[in-house]
Coordinates of C-alpha atoms in Angstrom, one line a residue:
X865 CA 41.8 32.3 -33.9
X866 CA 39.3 33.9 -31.5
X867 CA 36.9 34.5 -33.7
X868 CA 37.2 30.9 -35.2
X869 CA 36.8 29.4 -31.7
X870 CA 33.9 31.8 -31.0
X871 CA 32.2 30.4 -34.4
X872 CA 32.6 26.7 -33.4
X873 CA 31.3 27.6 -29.6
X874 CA 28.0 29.0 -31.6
X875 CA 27.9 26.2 -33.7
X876 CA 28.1 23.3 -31.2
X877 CA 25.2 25.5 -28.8
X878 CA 23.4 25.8 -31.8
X879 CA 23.0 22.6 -33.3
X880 CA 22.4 21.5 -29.3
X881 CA 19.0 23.8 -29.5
X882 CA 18.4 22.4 -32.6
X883 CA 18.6 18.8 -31.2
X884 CA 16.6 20.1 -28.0
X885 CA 14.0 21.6 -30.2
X886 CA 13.9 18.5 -32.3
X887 CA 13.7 16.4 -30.0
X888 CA 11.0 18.3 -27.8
X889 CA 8.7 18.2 -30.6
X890 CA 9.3 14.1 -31.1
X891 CA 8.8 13.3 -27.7
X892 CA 5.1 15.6 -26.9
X893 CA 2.0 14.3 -26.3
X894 CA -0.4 14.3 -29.1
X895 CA -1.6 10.9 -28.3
X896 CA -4.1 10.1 -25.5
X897 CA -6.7 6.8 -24.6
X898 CA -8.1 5.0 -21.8
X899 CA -7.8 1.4 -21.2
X900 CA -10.5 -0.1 -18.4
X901 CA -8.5 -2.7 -16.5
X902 CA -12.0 -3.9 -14.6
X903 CA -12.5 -7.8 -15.8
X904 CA -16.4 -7.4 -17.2
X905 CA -16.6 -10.8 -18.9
X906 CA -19.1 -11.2 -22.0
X907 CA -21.9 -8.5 -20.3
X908 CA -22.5 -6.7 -23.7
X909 CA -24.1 -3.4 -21.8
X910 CA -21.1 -3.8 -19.3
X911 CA -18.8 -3.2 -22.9
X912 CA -20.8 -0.1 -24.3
X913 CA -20.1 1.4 -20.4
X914 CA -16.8 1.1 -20.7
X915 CA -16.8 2.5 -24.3
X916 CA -18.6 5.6 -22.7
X917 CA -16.0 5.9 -19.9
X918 CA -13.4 5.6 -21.8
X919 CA -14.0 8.5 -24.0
X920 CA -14.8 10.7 -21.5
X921 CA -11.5 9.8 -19.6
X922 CA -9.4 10.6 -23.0
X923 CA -11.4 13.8 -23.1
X924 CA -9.8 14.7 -19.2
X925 CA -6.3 13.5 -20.2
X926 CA -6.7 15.3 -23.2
X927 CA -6.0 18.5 -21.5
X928 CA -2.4 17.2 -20.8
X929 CA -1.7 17.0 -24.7
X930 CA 1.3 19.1 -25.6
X931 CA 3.2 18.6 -23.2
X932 CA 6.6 17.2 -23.0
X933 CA 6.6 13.1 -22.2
X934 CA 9.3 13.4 -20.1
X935 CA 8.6 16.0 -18.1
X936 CA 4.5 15.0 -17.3
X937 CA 3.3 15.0 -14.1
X938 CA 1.4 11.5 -14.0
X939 CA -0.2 12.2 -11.0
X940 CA -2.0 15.2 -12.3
X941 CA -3.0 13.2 -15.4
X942 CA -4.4 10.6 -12.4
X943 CA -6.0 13.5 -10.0
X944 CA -8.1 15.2 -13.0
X945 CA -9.3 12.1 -14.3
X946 CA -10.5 11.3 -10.9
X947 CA -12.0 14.8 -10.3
X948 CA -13.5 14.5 -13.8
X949 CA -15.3 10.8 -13.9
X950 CA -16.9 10.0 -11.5
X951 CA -17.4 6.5 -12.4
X952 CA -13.5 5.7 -13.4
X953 CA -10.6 5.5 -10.7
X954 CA -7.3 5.9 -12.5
X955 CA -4.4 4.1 -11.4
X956 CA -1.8 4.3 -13.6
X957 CA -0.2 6.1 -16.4
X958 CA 1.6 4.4 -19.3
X959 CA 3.8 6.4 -21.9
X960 CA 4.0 4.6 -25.0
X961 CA 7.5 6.8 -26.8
X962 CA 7.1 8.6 -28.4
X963 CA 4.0 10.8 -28.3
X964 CA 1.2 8.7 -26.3
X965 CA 0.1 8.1 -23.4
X966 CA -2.6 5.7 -22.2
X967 CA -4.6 6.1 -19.0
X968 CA -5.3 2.8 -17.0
X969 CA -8.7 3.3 -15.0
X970 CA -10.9 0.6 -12.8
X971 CA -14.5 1.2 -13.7
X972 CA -17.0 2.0 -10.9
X973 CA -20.4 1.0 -10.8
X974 CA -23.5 1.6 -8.4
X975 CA -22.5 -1.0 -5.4
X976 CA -23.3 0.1 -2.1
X977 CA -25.0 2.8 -0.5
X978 CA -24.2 5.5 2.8
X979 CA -26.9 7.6 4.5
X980 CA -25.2 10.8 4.7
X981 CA -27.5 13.2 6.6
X982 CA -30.8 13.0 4.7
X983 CA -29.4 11.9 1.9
X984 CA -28.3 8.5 0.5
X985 CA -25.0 8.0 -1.7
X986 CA -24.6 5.6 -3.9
X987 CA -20.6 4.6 -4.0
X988 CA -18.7 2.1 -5.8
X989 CA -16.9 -1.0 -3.7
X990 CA -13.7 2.0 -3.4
X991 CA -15.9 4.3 -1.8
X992 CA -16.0 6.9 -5.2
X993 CA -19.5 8.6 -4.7
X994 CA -21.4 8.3 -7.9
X995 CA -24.6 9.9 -6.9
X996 CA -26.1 11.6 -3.8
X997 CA -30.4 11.8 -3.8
X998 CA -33.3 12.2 -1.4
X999 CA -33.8 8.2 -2.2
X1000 CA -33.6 5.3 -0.7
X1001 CA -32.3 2.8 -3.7
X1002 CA -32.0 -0.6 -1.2
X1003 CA -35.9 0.0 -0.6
X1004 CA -37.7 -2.7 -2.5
X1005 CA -41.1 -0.6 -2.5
X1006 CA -39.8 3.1 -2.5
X1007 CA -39.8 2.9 -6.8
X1008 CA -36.1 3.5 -7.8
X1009 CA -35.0 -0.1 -6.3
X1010 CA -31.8 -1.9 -7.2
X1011 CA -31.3 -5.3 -6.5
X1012 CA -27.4 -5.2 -7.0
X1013 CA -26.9 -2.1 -4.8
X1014 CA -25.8 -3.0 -0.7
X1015 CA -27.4 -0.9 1.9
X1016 CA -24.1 -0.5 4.6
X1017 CA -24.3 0.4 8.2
X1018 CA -20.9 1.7 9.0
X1019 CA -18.7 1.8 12.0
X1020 CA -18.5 5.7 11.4
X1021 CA -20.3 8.5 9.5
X1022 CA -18.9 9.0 6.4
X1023 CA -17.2 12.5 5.4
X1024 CA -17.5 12.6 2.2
X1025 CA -20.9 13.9 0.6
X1026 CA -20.7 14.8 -3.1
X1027 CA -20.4 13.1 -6.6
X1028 CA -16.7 12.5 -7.1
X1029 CA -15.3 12.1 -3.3
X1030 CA -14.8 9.5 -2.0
X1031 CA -17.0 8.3 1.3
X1032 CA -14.0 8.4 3.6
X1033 CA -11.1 10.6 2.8
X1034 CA -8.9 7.6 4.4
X1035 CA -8.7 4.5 2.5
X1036 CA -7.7 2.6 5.1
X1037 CA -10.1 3.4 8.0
X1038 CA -12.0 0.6 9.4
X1039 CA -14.9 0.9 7.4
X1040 CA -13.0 0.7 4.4
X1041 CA -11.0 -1.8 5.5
X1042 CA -14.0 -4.1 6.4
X1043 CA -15.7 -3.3 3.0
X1044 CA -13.1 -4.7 1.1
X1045 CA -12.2 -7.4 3.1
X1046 CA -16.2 -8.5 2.2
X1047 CA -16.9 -7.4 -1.1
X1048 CA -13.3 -7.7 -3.4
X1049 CA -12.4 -11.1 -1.9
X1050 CA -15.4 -12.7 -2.5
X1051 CA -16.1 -11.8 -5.7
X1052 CA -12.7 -12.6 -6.3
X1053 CA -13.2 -16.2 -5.8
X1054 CA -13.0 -18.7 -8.2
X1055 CA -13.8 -22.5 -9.3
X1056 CA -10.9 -24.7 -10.5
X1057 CA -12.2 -23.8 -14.0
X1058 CA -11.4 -20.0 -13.2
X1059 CA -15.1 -19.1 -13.5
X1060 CA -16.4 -16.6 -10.3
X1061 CA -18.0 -18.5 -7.8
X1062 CA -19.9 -15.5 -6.3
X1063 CA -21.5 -12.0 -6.9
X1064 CA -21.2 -9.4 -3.8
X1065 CA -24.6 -8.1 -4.9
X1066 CA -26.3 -11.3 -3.7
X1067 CA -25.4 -9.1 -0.3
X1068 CA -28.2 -6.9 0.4
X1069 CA -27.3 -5.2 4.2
X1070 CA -23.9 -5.2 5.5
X1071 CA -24.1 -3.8 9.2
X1072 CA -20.8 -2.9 10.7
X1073 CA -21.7 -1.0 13.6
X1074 CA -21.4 -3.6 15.7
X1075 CA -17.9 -4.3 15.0
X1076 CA -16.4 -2.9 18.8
X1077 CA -19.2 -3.1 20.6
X1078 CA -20.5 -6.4 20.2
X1079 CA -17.6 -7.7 18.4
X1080 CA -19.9 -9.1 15.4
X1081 CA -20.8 -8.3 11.6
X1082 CA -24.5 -8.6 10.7
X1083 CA -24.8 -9.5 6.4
X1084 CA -27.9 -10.0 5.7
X1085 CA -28.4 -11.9 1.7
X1086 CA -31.2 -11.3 -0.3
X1087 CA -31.9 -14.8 -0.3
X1088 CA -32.9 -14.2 2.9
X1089 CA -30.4 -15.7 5.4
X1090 CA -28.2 -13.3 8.0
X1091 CA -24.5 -14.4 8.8
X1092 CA -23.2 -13.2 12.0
X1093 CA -19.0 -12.6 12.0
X1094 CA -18.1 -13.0 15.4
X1095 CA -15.0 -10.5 15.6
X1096 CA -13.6 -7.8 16.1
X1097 CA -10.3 -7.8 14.2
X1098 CA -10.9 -6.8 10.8
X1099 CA -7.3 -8.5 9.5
X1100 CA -9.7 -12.2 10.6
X1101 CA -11.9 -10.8 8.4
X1102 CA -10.5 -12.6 5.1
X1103 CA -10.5 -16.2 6.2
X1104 CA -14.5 -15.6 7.6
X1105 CA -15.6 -14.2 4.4
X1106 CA -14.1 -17.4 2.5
X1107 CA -15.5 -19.8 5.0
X1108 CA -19.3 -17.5 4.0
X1109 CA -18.8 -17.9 0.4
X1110 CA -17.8 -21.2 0.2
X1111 CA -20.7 -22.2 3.0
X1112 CA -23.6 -20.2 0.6
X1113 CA -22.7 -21.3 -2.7
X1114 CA -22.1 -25.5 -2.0
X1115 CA -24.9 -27.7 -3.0
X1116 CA -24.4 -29.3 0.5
X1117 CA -25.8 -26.1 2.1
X1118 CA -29.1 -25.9 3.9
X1119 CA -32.1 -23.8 2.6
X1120 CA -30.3 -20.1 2.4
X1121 CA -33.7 -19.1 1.1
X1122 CA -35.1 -19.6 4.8
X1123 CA -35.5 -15.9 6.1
X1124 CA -34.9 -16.5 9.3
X1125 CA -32.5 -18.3 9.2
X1126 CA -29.1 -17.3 10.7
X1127 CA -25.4 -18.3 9.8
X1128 CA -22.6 -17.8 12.5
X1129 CA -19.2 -17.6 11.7
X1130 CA -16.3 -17.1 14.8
X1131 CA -12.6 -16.0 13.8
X1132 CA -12.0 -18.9 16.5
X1133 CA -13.2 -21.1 14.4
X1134 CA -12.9 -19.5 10.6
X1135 CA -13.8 -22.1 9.0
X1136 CA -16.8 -23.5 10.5
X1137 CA -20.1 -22.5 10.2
X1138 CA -23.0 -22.8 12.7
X1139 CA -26.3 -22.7 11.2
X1140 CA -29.7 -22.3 13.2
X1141 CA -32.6 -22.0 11.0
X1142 CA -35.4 -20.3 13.5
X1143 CA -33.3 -17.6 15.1
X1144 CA -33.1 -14.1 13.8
X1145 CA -32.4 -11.6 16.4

């Protein structure tokens, strides 16, 4: 009777590390892709970018392969593809069951740039450094000139300095703060027909130094005309930069192509804008 009960006991633990063994071979990785979540429209070179990123994303995920669905680490999958593309920031991490799993990115692009010492960084809107270089890429006569690349001023020094980092280690320091208060919302805005109203690199300068101790934002366009935000709260900062776009792109604007001419903006008055044509100091 022993032994009988002995012989089931093996039985039932063996066909349970059959199951596990089973089953841990079902439910592995041996499926990985990238899916770009950035909106890109009909830009054709925009598409073969993300084509490029997205293969050399599956290649870092592809390092997680073998491993057990249930038991990945997703934020490890997140971390390497960071570390490992510069010009992707993964987000998120979707298992499809059984054996894939597809990694969301946003794609960065070349949007603004830092001095950092002697050196310039060229950074997407999230602050993800894309390229550091003895050149000045805002400067419209120094040869490697972009037009859709915003020279920024900010509030503090930046800490980070090499492909990869980020600009500031804290995403929600003032500067970065500021920066997407200005850049996501207003290209975020859209016409009734759900069309985008405005590109941020019609910015060219955005000066935050100013911020405490003058209590004002200088952005200068490359149309030529400055607005001046007259705050220092950077939570006002929203309803401003609304009351810009919607000032710079309506046919009932004055010349924006005057150069010296200067927009004012107060987070008194959000949504009014005061517009002096001669002064630019």
């Amino acid at each position: 009777m022993r032994n009988k009960r002995l012989i089931i006991l093996l039985s039932v633990l063996g066909g349970i590390a059959a199951i596990v063994i089973i089953m841990s071979a079902v439910f592995t990785v041996y499926v990985t892709e990238a899916e770009c979540t950035t909106r890109y429209g009909e830009d054709g070179d925009m598409y073969k970018t993300i084509l490029a990123v997205n293969e050399r994303v599956t290649e870092a995920a592809d390092g997680f392969k073998f491993q057990n669905i249930f038991l990945l680490d997703e934020q490890k999958v997140l971390d390497e593809v960071n570390a490992k593309v510069p010009n992707a920031e993964a987000h998120d991490v979707e298992s499809i069951f059984p054996n894939k799993i597809i990694v969301k990115y946003r794609l960065v692009t070349e949007d603004l740039q830092f001095e950092i010492g002697d050196k310039y960084a060229v950074a997407g809107i999230g602050g993800k450094i894309l390229s550091v270089s003895d050149y000045d890429r805002t400067d419209d006569g120094g040869g490697h000139y972009s037009d859709t690349i915003v020279r920024v001023t900010p509030i503090k020094a930046p800490n980070g300095n090499s492909v990869g980092q980020y600009v500031y280690s804290d995403a929600d320091c003032d500067d970065m703060r500021a920066l997407t208060a200005i850049f996501d919302l207003s290209s975020a805005l859209v016409n009734v027909s759900g069309s985008r109203v405005f590109d941020s690199a019609a910015y060219r300068h955005v000066d935050l130094s100013e911020i405490v101790t003058r209590g004002r934002i200088t952005i200068r366009m490359r149309k030529g005309v400055t607005f001046r935000l007259l705050t220092s709260d950077i939570n006002k900062l929203p309803e401003m930069v609304r009351t810009l776009v919607s000032w710079y792109v309506s046919p009932n604007t004055p010349d924006v192509n005057l150069i010296r001419g200067v927009a004012t903006i107060s987070d008194g008055k959000p949504d009014i804008v005061t517009y002096n044509r001669f002064i630019s100091s």
